[in-house]
Amino acid sequence: MIPADVTIVLLGVLLLLLAPFGLALAYDQAKISKKLQELRESGIETEARLVALRRYSSPDFVSATYEIDVPGGDPAQGKKQVRIDSGPTIGSFYPVVRHPMFPSQFELGTKDDLGPRRALETARKLRWRYWSVGFILSGLVLVVVGVLL
């Protein structure tokens, strides 16, 4: 049987090891939030045609390939994960906000739709930061208590 003080220290170390994963997720959410803000400020609203659907292993989502007409150039293609219950139809046009220089970088919806999505991503980022701080503090407390026992 493992002594209680060793168990407490191991649990604290485990919590400390979880913190970097939470911080990495917060960093990813921050990048998404920044991208949405940039598109909202300088993106170009246009339409994209859905050209292909491919199933994921998840029954709720599909990989959708969209084609965007670019003035003076070949159409740009980009892929997005979409919910199957939204009823994606091949050949239909959907509103998108595309990057001014890189047309294959886009988000579905209008500029007005990007604001609430950015707020959601920012909230997720903060949640992961709080969890990470909680992991660090809890881990440190458990390690100190385990060492003092």
PDB file of C-alpha atoms in Angstrom:
ATOM      1  CA  MET A   1       0.000   0.000   0.000  1.00  0.00           C
ATOM      2  CA  ILE A   2       1.255   3.481  -0.921  1.00  0.00           C
ATOM      3  CA  PRO A   3       1.656   5.880   2.036  1.00  0.00           C
ATOM      4  CA  ALA A   4      -0.732   8.838   2.153  1.00  0.00           C
ATOM      5  CA  ASP A   5       2.000  11.465   1.840  1.00  0.00           C
ATOM      6  CA  VAL A   6       3.363   9.883  -1.359  1.00  0.00           C
ATOM      7  CA  THR A   7      -0.151   9.630  -2.791  1.00  0.00           C
ATOM      8  CA  ILE A   8      -0.792  13.309  -2.065  1.00  0.00           C
ATOM      9  CA  VAL A   9       2.507  14.341  -3.680  1.00  0.00           C
ATOM     10  CA  LEU A  10       1.797  12.199  -6.759  1.00  0.00           C
ATOM     11  CA  LEU A  11      -1.670  13.713  -7.081  1.00  0.00           C
ATOM     12  CA  GLY A  12      -0.171  17.195  -6.821  1.00  0.00           C
ATOM     13  CA  VAL A  13       2.415  16.403  -9.500  1.00  0.00           C
ATOM     14  CA  LEU A  14      -0.350  15.052 -11.750  1.00  0.00           C
ATOM     15  CA  LEU A  15      -2.300  18.303 -11.378  1.00  0.00           C
ATOM     16  CA  LEU A  16       0.858  20.296 -12.162  1.00  0.00           C
ATOM     17  CA  LEU A  17       1.347  18.216 -15.311  1.00  0.00           C
ATOM     18  CA  LEU A  18      -2.216  19.001 -16.460  1.00  0.00           C
ATOM     19  CA  ALA A  19      -1.669  22.778 -16.315  1.00  0.00           C
ATOM     20  CA  PRO A  20       0.363  23.078 -19.573  1.00  0.00           C
ATOM     21  CA  PHE A  21      -2.411  21.342 -21.505  1.00  0.00           C
ATOM     22  CA  GLY A  22      -4.944  23.867 -20.252  1.00  0.00           C
ATOM     23  CA  LEU A  23      -2.614  26.723 -21.145  1.00  0.00           C
ATOM     24  CA  ALA A  24      -2.114  25.263 -24.645  1.00  0.00           C
ATOM     25  CA  LEU A  25      -5.882  25.107 -25.135  1.00  0.00           C
ATOM     26  CA  ALA A  26      -6.209  28.700 -23.917  1.00  0.00           C
ATOM     27  CA  TYR A  27      -3.528  29.727 -26.432  1.00  0.00           C
ATOM     28  CA  ASP A  28      -5.433  28.008 -29.265  1.00  0.00           C
ATOM     29  CA  GLN A  29      -8.647  29.746 -28.253  1.00  0.00           C
ATOM     30  CA  ALA A  30      -6.803  33.080 -28.199  1.00  0.00           C
ATOM     31  CA  LYS A  31      -5.557  32.514 -31.762  1.00  0.00           C
ATOM     32  CA  ILE A  32      -9.084  31.718 -32.947  1.00  0.00           C
ATOM     33  CA  SER A  33     -10.452  34.804 -31.189  1.00  0.00           C
ATOM     34  CA  LYS A  34      -7.786  37.010 -32.775  1.00  0.00           C
ATOM     35  CA  LYS A  35      -8.496  35.571 -36.236  1.00  0.00           C
ATOM     36  CA  LEU A  36     -12.218  36.254 -35.832  1.00  0.00           C
ATOM     37  CA  GLN A  37     -11.494  39.829 -34.739  1.00  0.00           C
ATOM     38  CA  GLU A  38      -9.223  40.420 -37.752  1.00  0.00           C
ATOM     39  CA  LEU A  39     -11.853  39.041 -40.129  1.00  0.00           C
ATOM     40  CA  ARG A  40     -14.531  41.190 -38.510  1.00  0.00           C
ATOM     41  CA  GLU A  41     -12.412  44.321 -38.934  1.00  0.00           C
ATOM     42  CA  SER A  42     -10.859  43.791 -42.369  1.00  0.00           C
ATOM     43  CA  GLY A  43     -12.551  40.746 -43.904  1.00  0.00           C
ATOM     44  CA  ILE A  44     -14.533  40.779 -47.128  1.00  0.00           C
ATOM     45  CA  GLU A  45     -18.123  39.552 -47.066  1.00  0.00           C
ATOM     46  CA  THR A  46     -18.913  37.338 -50.026  1.00  0.00           C
ATOM     47  CA  GLU A  47     -20.584  34.042 -50.878  1.00  0.00           C
ATOM     48  CA  ALA A  48     -19.110  30.577 -51.095  1.00  0.00           C
ATOM     49  CA  ARG A  49     -20.543  27.618 -52.964  1.00  0.00           C
ATOM     50  CA  LEU A  50     -20.590  24.249 -51.238  1.00  0.00           C
ATOM     51  CA  VAL A  51     -18.857  21.823 -53.627  1.00  0.00           C
ATOM     52  CA  ALA A  52     -18.295  18.647 -51.580  1.00  0.00           C
ATOM     53  CA  LEU A  53     -19.262  16.915 -48.355  1.00  0.00           C
ATOM     54  CA  ARG A  54     -17.258  14.184 -46.659  1.00  0.00           C
ATOM     55  CA  ARG A  55     -18.288  12.274 -43.544  1.00  0.00           C
ATOM     56  CA  TYR A  56     -16.274  12.354 -40.357  1.00  0.00           C
ATOM     57  CA  SER A  57     -16.222   9.576 -37.821  1.00  0.00           C
ATOM     58  CA  SER A  58     -18.643  11.743 -35.839  1.00  0.00           C
ATOM     59  CA  PRO A  59     -22.288  11.264 -36.837  1.00  0.00           C
ATOM     60  CA  ASP A  60     -23.074  14.943 -36.158  1.00  0.00           C
ATOM     61  CA  PHE A  61     -20.468  16.643 -38.387  1.00  0.00           C
ATOM     62  CA  VAL A  62     -19.246  16.550 -41.979  1.00  0.00           C
ATOM     63  CA  SER A  63     -16.257  18.092 -43.721  1.00  0.00           C
ATOM     64  CA  ALA A  64     -17.570  20.641 -46.202  1.00  0.00           C
ATOM     65  CA  THR A  65     -15.467  22.008 -49.061  1.00  0.00           C
ATOM     66  CA  TYR A  66     -16.419  25.512 -50.172  1.00  0.00           C
ATOM     67  CA  GLU A  67     -15.364  27.381 -53.281  1.00  0.00           C
ATOM     68  CA  ILE A  68     -15.032  31.162 -53.289  1.00  0.00           C
ATOM     69  CA  ASP A  69     -14.805  33.196 -56.487  1.00  0.00           C
ATOM     70  CA  VAL A  70     -11.830  35.543 -56.340  1.00  0.00           C
ATOM     71  CA  PRO A  71     -11.801  38.591 -58.624  1.00  0.00           C
ATOM     72  CA  GLY A  72      -9.075  38.187 -61.257  1.00  0.00           C
ATOM     73  CA  GLY A  73      -8.021  34.700 -60.198  1.00  0.00           C
ATOM     74  CA  ASP A  74      -8.889  31.066 -59.834  1.00  0.00           C
ATOM     75  CA  PRO A  75     -11.567  30.129 -57.308  1.00  0.00           C
ATOM     76  CA  ALA A  76     -10.179  29.454 -53.836  1.00  0.00           C
ATOM     77  CA  GLN A  77     -11.224  26.402 -51.875  1.00  0.00           C
ATOM     78  CA  GLY A  78     -11.426  25.937 -48.143  1.00  0.00           C
ATOM     79  CA  LYS A  79     -12.745  23.281 -45.796  1.00  0.00           C
ATOM     80  CA  LYS A  80     -14.878  23.699 -42.719  1.00  0.00           C
ATOM     81  CA  GLN A  81     -16.458  21.335 -40.247  1.00  0.00           C
ATOM     82  CA  VAL A  82     -20.238  21.792 -40.268  1.00  0.00           C
ATOM     83  CA  ARG A  83     -23.105  20.226 -38.350  1.00  0.00           C
ATOM     84  CA  ILE A  84     -25.146  17.814 -40.414  1.00  0.00           C
ATOM     85  CA  ASP A  85     -28.398  19.075 -38.871  1.00  0.00           C
ATOM     86  CA  SER A  86     -27.806  22.493 -40.472  1.00  0.00           C
ATOM     87  CA  GLY A  87     -28.758  20.847 -43.762  1.00  0.00           C
ATOM     88  CA  PRO A  88     -25.731  21.563 -45.978  1.00  0.00           C
ATOM     89  CA  THR A  89     -26.649  21.213 -49.671  1.00  0.00           C
ATOM     90  CA  ILE A  90     -24.077  20.791 -52.422  1.00  0.00           C
ATOM     91  CA  GLY A  91     -24.336  23.610 -54.946  1.00  0.00           C
ATOM     92  CA  SER A  92     -25.908  26.067 -52.513  1.00  0.00           C
ATOM     93  CA  PHE A  93     -24.327  29.418 -51.694  1.00  0.00           C
ATOM     94  CA  TYR A  94     -23.507  30.443 -48.130  1.00  0.00           C
ATOM     95  CA  PRO A  95     -22.380  33.822 -46.745  1.00  0.00           C
ATOM     96  CA  VAL A  96     -18.727  33.932 -45.709  1.00  0.00           C
ATOM     97  CA  VAL A  97     -16.205  36.486 -44.511  1.00  0.00           C
ATOM     98  CA  ARG A  98     -12.863  35.882 -46.209  1.00  0.00           C
ATOM     99  CA  HIS A  99      -9.389  37.191 -45.549  1.00  0.00           C
ATOM    100  CA  PRO A 100      -8.534  40.056 -47.953  1.00  0.00           C
ATOM    101  CA  MET A 101      -5.221  38.531 -49.052  1.00  0.00           C
ATOM    102  CA  PHE A 102      -5.790  34.798 -48.509  1.00  0.00           C
ATOM    103  CA  PRO A 103      -9.239  33.871 -49.852  1.00  0.00           C
ATOM    104  CA  SER A 104      -9.005  30.257 -48.690  1.00  0.00           C
ATOM    105  CA  GLN A 105      -9.038  31.559 -45.089  1.00  0.00           C
ATOM    106  CA  PHE A 106     -12.658  32.289 -44.282  1.00  0.00           C
ATOM    107  CA  GLU A 107     -15.398  31.874 -41.723  1.00  0.00           C
ATOM    108  CA  LEU A 108     -19.007  31.035 -42.442  1.00  0.00           C
ATOM    109  CA  GLY A 109     -21.518  33.782 -41.745  1.00  0.00           C
ATOM    110  CA  THR A 110     -21.488  37.554 -41.918  1.00  0.00           C
ATOM    111  CA  LYS A 111     -19.337  40.094 -40.066  1.00  0.00           C
ATOM    112  CA  ASP A 112     -22.177  40.553 -37.583  1.00  0.00           C
ATOM    113  CA  ASP A 113     -22.103  36.807 -36.845  1.00  0.00           C
ATOM    114  CA  LEU A 114     -18.395  36.926 -35.964  1.00  0.00           C
ATOM    115  CA  GLY A 115     -18.864  39.146 -32.890  1.00  0.00           C
ATOM    116  CA  PRO A 116     -20.804  36.621 -30.786  1.00  0.00           C
ATOM    117  CA  ARG A 117     -18.514  33.806 -31.954  1.00  0.00           C
ATOM    118  CA  ARG A 118     -15.464  35.822 -30.878  1.00  0.00           C
ATOM    119  CA  ALA A 119     -17.052  36.423 -27.471  1.00  0.00           C
ATOM    120  CA  LEU A 120     -17.615  32.674 -27.114  1.00  0.00           C
ATOM    121  CA  GLU A 121     -13.983  31.904 -28.014  1.00  0.00           C
ATOM    122  CA  THR A 122     -12.767  34.542 -25.544  1.00  0.00           C
ATOM    123  CA  ALA A 123     -14.900  32.992 -22.796  1.00  0.00           C
ATOM    124  CA  ARG A 124     -13.440  29.559 -23.594  1.00  0.00           C
ATOM    125  CA  LYS A 125      -9.931  31.004 -23.453  1.00  0.00           C
ATOM    126  CA  LEU A 126     -10.569  32.491 -20.002  1.00  0.00           C
ATOM    127  CA  ARG A 127     -12.129  29.266 -18.768  1.00  0.00           C
ATOM    128  CA  TRP A 128      -9.037  27.269 -19.760  1.00  0.00           C
ATOM    129  CA  ARG A 129      -6.766  29.844 -18.108  1.00  0.00           C
ATOM    130  CA  TYR A 130      -8.754  29.613 -14.871  1.00  0.00           C
ATOM    131  CA  TRP A 131      -8.630  25.812 -14.951  1.00  0.00           C
ATOM    132  CA  SER A 132      -4.860  25.937 -15.508  1.00  0.00           C
ATOM    133  CA  VAL A 133      -4.330  28.305 -12.596  1.00  0.00           C
ATOM    134  CA  GLY A 134      -6.508  26.014 -10.489  1.00  0.00           C
ATOM    135  CA  PHE A 135      -4.427  22.980 -11.503  1.00  0.00           C
ATOM    136  CA  ILE A 136      -1.210  24.806 -10.624  1.00  0.00           C
ATOM    137  CA  LEU A 137      -2.423  26.081  -7.247  1.00  0.00           C
ATOM    138  CA  SER A 138      -4.043  22.769  -6.265  1.00  0.00           C
ATOM    139  CA  GLY A 139      -0.969  20.847  -7.355  1.00  0.00           C
ATOM    140  CA  LEU A 140       1.365  23.091  -5.399  1.00  0.00           C
ATOM    141  CA  VAL A 141      -0.787  22.869  -2.272  1.00  0.00           C
ATOM    142  CA  LEU A 142      -0.936  19.057  -2.511  1.00  0.00           C
ATOM    143  CA  VAL A 143       2.816  18.764  -3.050  1.00  0.00           C
ATOM    144  CA  VAL A 144       3.578  21.031  -0.071  1.00  0.00           C
ATOM    145  CA  VAL A 145       1.097  19.207   2.171  1.00  0.00           C
ATOM    146  CA  GLY A 146       2.456  15.821   1.058  1.00  0.00           C
ATOM    147  CA  VAL A 147       6.033  16.862   1.733  1.00  0.00           C
ATOM    148  CA  LEU A 148       5.141  18.280   5.167  1.00  0.00           C
ATOM    149  CA  LEU A 149       3.366  15.071   6.259  1.00  0.00           C
TER     150      LEU A 149
END
